[in-house]
CSV table of C-alpha atoms in Angstrom, one decimal:
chain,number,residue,atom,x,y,z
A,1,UNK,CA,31.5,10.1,33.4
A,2,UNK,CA,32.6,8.7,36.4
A,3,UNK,CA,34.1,11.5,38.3
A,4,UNK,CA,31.0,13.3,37.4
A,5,UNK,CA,28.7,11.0,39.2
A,6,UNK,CA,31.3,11.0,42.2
A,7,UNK,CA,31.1,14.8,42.6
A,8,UNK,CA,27.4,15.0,41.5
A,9,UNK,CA,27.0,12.7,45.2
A,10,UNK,CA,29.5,14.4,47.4
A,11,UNK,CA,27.5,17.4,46.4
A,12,UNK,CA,24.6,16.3,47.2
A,13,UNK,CA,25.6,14.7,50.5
A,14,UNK,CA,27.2,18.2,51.1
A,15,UNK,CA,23.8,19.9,50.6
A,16,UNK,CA,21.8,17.2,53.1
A,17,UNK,CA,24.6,16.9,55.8
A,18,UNK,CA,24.7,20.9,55.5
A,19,UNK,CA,21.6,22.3,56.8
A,20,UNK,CA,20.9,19.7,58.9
A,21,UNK,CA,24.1,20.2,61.0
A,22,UNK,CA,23.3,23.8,60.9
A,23,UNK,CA,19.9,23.3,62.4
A,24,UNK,CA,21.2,21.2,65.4
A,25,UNK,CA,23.5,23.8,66.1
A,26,UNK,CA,21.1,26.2,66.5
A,27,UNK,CA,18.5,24.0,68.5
A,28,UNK,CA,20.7,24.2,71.7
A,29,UNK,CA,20.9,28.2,70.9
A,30,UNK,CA,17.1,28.5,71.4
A,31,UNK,CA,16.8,26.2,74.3
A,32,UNK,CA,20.0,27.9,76.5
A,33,UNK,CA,18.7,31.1,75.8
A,34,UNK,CA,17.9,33.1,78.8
A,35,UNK,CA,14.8,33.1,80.7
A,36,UNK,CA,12.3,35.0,80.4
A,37,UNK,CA,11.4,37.9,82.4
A,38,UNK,CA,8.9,36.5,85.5
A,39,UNK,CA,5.1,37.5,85.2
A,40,UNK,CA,3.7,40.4,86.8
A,41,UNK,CA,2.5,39.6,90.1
A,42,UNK,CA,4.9,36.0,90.5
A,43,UNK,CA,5.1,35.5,94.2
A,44,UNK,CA,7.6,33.7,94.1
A,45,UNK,CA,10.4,37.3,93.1
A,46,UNK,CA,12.1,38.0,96.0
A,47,UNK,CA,11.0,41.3,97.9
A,48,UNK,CA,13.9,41.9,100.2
A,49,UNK,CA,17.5,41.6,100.2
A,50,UNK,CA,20.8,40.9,102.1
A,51,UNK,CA,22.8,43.0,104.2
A,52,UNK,CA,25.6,40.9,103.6
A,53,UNK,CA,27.5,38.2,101.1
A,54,UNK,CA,26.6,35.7,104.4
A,55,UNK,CA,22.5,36.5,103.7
A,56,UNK,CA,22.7,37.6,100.3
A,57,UNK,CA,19.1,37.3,98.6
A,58,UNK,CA,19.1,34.4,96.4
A,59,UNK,CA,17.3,35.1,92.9
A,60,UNK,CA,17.0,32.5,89.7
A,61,UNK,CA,17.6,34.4,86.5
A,62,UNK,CA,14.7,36.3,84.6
A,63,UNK,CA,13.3,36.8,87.9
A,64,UNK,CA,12.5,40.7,89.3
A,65,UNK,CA,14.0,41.2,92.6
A,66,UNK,CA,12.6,44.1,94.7
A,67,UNK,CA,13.0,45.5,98.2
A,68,UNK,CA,12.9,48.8,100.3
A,69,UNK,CA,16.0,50.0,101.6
A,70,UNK,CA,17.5,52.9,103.3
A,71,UNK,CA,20.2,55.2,101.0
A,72,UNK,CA,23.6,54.1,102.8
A,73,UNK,CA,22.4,50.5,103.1
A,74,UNK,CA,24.2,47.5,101.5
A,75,UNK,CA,21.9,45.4,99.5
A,76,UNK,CA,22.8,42.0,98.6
A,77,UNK,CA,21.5,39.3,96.0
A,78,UNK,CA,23.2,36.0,94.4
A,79,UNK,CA,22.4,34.4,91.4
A,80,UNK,CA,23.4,31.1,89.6
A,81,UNK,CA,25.4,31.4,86.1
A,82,UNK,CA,26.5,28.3,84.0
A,83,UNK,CA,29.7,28.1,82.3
A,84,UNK,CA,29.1,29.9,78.5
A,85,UNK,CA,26.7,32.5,79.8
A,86,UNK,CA,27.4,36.1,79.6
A,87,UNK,CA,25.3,37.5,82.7
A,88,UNK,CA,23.6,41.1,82.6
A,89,UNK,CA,22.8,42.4,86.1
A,90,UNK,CA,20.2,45.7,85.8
A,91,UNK,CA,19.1,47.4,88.7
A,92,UNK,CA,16.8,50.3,89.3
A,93,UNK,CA,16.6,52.4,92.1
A,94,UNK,CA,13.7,54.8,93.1
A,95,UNK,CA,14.5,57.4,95.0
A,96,UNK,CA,12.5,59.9,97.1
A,97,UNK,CA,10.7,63.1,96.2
A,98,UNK,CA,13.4,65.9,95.3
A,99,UNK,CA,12.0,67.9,98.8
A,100,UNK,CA,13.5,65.1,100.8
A,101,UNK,CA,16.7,65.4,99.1
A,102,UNK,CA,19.3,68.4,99.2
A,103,UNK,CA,22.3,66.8,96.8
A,104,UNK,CA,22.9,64.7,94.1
A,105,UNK,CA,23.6,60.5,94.6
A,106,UNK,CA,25.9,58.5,93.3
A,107,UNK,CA,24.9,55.0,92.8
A,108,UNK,CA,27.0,51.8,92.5
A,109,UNK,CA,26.2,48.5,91.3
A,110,UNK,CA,28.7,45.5,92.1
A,111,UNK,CA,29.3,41.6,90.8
A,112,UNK,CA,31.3,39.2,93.1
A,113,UNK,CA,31.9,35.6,91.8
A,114,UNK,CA,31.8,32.7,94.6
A,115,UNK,CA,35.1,33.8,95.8
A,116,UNK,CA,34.2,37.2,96.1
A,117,UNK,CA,36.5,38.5,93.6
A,118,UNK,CA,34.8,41.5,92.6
A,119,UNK,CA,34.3,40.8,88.3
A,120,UNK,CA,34.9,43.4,85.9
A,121,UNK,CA,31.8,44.7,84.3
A,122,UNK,CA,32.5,44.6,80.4
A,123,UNK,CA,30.7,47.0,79.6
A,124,UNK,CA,27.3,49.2,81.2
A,125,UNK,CA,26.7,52.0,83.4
A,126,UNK,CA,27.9,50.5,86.5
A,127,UNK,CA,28.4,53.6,88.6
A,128,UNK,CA,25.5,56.4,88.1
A,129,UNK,CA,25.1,60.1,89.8
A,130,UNK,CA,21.5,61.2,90.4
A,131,UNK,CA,20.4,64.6,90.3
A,132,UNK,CA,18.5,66.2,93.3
A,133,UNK,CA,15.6,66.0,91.2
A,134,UNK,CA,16.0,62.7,89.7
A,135,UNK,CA,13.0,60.3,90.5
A,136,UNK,CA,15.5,57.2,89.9
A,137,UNK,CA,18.8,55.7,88.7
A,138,UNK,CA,19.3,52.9,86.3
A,139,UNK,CA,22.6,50.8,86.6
A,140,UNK,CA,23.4,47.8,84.3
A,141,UNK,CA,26.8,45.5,84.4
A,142,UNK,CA,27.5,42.9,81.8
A,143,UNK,CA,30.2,40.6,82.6
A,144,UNK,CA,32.8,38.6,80.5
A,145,UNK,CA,31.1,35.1,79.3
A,146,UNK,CA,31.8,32.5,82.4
A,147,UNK,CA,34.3,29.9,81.4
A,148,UNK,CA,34.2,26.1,82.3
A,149,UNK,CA,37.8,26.2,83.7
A,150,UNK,CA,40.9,29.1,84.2
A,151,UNK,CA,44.3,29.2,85.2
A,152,UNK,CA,44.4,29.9,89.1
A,153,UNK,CA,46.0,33.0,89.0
A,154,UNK,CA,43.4,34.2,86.7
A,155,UNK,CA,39.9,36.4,87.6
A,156,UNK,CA,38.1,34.9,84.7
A,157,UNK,CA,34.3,34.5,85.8
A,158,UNK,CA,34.0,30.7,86.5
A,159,UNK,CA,30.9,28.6,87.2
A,160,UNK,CA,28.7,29.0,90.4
A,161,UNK,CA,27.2,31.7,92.6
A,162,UNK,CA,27.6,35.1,91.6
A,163,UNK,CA,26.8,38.7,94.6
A,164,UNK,CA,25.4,41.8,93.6
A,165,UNK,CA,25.6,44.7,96.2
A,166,UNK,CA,24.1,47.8,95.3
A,167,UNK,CA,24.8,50.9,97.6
A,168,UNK,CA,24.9,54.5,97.5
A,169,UNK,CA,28.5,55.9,97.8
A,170,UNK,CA,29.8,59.5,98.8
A,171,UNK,CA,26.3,60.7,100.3
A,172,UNK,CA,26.2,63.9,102.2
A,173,UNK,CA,24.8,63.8,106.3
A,174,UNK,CA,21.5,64.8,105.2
A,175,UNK,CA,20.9,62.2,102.4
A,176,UNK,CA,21.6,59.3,104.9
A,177,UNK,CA,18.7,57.5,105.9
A,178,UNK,CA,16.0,58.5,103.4
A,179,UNK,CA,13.8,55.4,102.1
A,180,UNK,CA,14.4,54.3,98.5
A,181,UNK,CA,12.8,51.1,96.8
A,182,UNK,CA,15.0,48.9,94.2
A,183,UNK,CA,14.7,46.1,91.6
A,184,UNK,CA,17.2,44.1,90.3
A,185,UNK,CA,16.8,41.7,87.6
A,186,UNK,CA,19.6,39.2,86.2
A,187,UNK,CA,19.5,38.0,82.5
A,188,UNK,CA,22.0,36.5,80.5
A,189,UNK,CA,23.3,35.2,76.6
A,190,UNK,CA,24.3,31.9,76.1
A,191,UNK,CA,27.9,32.4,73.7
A,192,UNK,CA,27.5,28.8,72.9
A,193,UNK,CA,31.4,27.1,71.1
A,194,UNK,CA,32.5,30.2,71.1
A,195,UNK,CA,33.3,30.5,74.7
A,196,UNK,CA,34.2,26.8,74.8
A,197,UNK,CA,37.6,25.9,77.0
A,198,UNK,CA,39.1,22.5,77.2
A,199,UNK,CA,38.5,21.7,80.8
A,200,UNK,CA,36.4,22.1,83.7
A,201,UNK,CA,35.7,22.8,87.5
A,202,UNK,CA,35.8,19.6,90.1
A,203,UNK,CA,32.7,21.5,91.1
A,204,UNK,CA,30.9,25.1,91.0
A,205,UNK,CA,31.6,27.7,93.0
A,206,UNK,CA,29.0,27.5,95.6
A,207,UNK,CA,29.3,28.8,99.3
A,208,UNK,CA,28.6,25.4,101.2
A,209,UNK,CA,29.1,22.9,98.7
A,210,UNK,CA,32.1,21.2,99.9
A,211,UNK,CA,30.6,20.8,103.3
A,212,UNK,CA,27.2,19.4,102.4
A,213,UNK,CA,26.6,15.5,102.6
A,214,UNK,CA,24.4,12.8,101.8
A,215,UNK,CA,23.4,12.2,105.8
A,216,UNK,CA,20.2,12.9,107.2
A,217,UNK,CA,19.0,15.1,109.3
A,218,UNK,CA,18.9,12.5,112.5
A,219,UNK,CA,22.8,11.9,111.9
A,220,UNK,CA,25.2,13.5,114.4
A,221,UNK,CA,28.0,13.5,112.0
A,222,UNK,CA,25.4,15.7,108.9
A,223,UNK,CA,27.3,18.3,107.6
A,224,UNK,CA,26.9,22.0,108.0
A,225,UNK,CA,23.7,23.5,105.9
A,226,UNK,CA,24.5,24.7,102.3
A,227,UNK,CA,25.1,28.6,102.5
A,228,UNK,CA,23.4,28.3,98.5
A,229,UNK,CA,20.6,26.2,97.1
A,230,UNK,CA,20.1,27.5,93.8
A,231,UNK,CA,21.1,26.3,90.3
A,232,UNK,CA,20.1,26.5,87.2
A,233,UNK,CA,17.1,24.6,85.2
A,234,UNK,CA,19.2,22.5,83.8
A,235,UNK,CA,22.1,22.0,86.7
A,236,UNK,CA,25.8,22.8,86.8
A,237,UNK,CA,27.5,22.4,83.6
A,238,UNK,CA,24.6,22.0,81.4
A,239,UNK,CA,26.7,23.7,78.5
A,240,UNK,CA,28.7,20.4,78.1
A,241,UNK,CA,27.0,20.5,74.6
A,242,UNK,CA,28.4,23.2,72.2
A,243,UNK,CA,27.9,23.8,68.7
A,244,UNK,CA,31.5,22.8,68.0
A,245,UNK,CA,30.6,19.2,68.2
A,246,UNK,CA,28.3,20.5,65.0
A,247,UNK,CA,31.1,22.1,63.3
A,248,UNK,CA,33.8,19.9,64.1
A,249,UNK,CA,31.6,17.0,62.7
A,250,UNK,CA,30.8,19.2,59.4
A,251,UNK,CA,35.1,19.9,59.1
A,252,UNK,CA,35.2,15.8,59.2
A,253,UNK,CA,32.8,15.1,56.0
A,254,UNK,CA,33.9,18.1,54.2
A,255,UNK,CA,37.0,16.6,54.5
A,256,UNK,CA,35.8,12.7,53.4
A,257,UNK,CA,34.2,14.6,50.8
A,258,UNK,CA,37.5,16.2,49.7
A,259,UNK,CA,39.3,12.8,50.0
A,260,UNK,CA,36.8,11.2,47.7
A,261,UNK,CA,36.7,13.5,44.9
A,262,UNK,CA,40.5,14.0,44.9
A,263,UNK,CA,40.7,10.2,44.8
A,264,UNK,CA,38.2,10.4,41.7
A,265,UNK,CA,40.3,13.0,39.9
A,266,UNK,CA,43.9,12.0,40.5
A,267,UNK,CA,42.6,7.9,39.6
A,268,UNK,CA,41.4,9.0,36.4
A,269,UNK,CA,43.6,11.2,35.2
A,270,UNK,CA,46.2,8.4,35.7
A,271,UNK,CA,44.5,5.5,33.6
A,272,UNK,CA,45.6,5.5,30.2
A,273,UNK,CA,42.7,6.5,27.4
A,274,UNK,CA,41.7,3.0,26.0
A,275,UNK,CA,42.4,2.9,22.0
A,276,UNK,CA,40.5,0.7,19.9
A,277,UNK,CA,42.4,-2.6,18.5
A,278,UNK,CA,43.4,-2.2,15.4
A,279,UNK,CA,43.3,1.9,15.0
């Protein structure tokens, strides 16, 4: 009778503890998830973009980056992405009327983390070739999830600012110069535990943010001007919190769980039946 009321409340703590872990692991999955796509007519998307890494365009995530370009320019944007986010970089490029344009394009799409090390797209149509009738080219690049921390030797994505250039490659004479219009927008999953490393960067790898200071303005000694300002909503290394605080916490009272009912069933069997005096 005893064991029975033992397992009857270890299953019943089971069934409580269960669902109720489950559903704080999935709070932080709907909260990190990526923004949303900005509003038609925000005016704060960015309608221009860099020439180089130096005045790379910066964009937030979910945002829709356009500018007009030239084909055989280099156009440049940067973007913030957190450690445990898998980033997805699409761009779209318009291209002019098919009397303007004698041969086919080839359109390229590249990611460089704030090292510039150019990151391996893992999967997407990173490099496209555009008919001479084609009215556009769409590109995508989804990279590997971004770790917290990596072995220096590696090319793992890592936290901080990440490039996108987006040229033309291999364009005939008479293709150079023609105007084109682009967009680029930057979304990204949030991998959650799965992605989880143990250890982290000192800091992020933003251009500028080992020279920038607490001094003001007026100082002499202020330090040089940070090269990026953005970050994301909730700052750098916002993804300390993963779900395998949630399952690691369910592994311990599954395993109080299994203490108590194997104390209940070894203990009884043990005791001797009692036998009635006198039988």
């Amino acid at each position: 009778m005893r064991i029975r009321r033992v397992l009857t409340t270890a299953l019943f703590l089971l069934g409580v503890a269960a669902p109720a872990a489950l559903a704080v692991a999935a709070a932080p999955a709907v909260a990190d998830s990526s923004p949303s796509p900005s509003p038609s007519g925000d005016d704060g998307a960015p309608t221009e973009a860099g020439t180089s890494f130096r005045t790379a365009t910066e964009i937030e995530q979910g945002q829709r980056a356009t500018a007009g370009a030239s084909t055989g320019d280099y156009l440049y944007w940067s973007f913030p992405a957190d450690a445990g986010q898998r980033p997805t970089v699409k761009a779209t490029v318009k291209l002019p009327g098919s009397a303007a344009r004698s041969a086919a394009e080839t359109w390229q799409i590249d990611v460089y983390d704030g090292l510039r090390r150019r990151q391996a797209c893992q999967y997407g149509a990173q490099t496209r070739t555009a008919a001479a009738g084609a009215a556009s080219v769409e590109l995508s690049c989804t990279l590997r999830t971004v770790r917290a921390w990596s072995e220096t030797w590696a090319n793992d994505p890592l936290p901080g600012t990440y490039y996108i250039r987006l040229t033309a490659t291999g364009l005939p004479a008479s293709g150079l110069g023609l105007p084109v219009n682009a967009e680029v927008e930057v979304g990204s999953k949030d991998i959650g535990g799965a992605a989880a490393v143990d250890g982290s960067l000192a800091e992020p790898l933003v251009p500028g943010i080992a020279t920038t200071g607490g001094k003001s303005d007026e100082d002499s000694d202020s330090s040089a001007a940070v090269l990026s300002s953005i970050e994301p909503d909730d700052g750098w290394a916002s993804g300390w919190w993963s779900d395998r605080w949630v399952w690691t916490a369910i592994g311990g009272v599954l395993a109080a769980l299994a203490g108590i009912g194997g104390y209940a069933l070894t203990r009884g069997a043990g005791r001797p039946s009692r036998v009635p005096p006198g039988a």
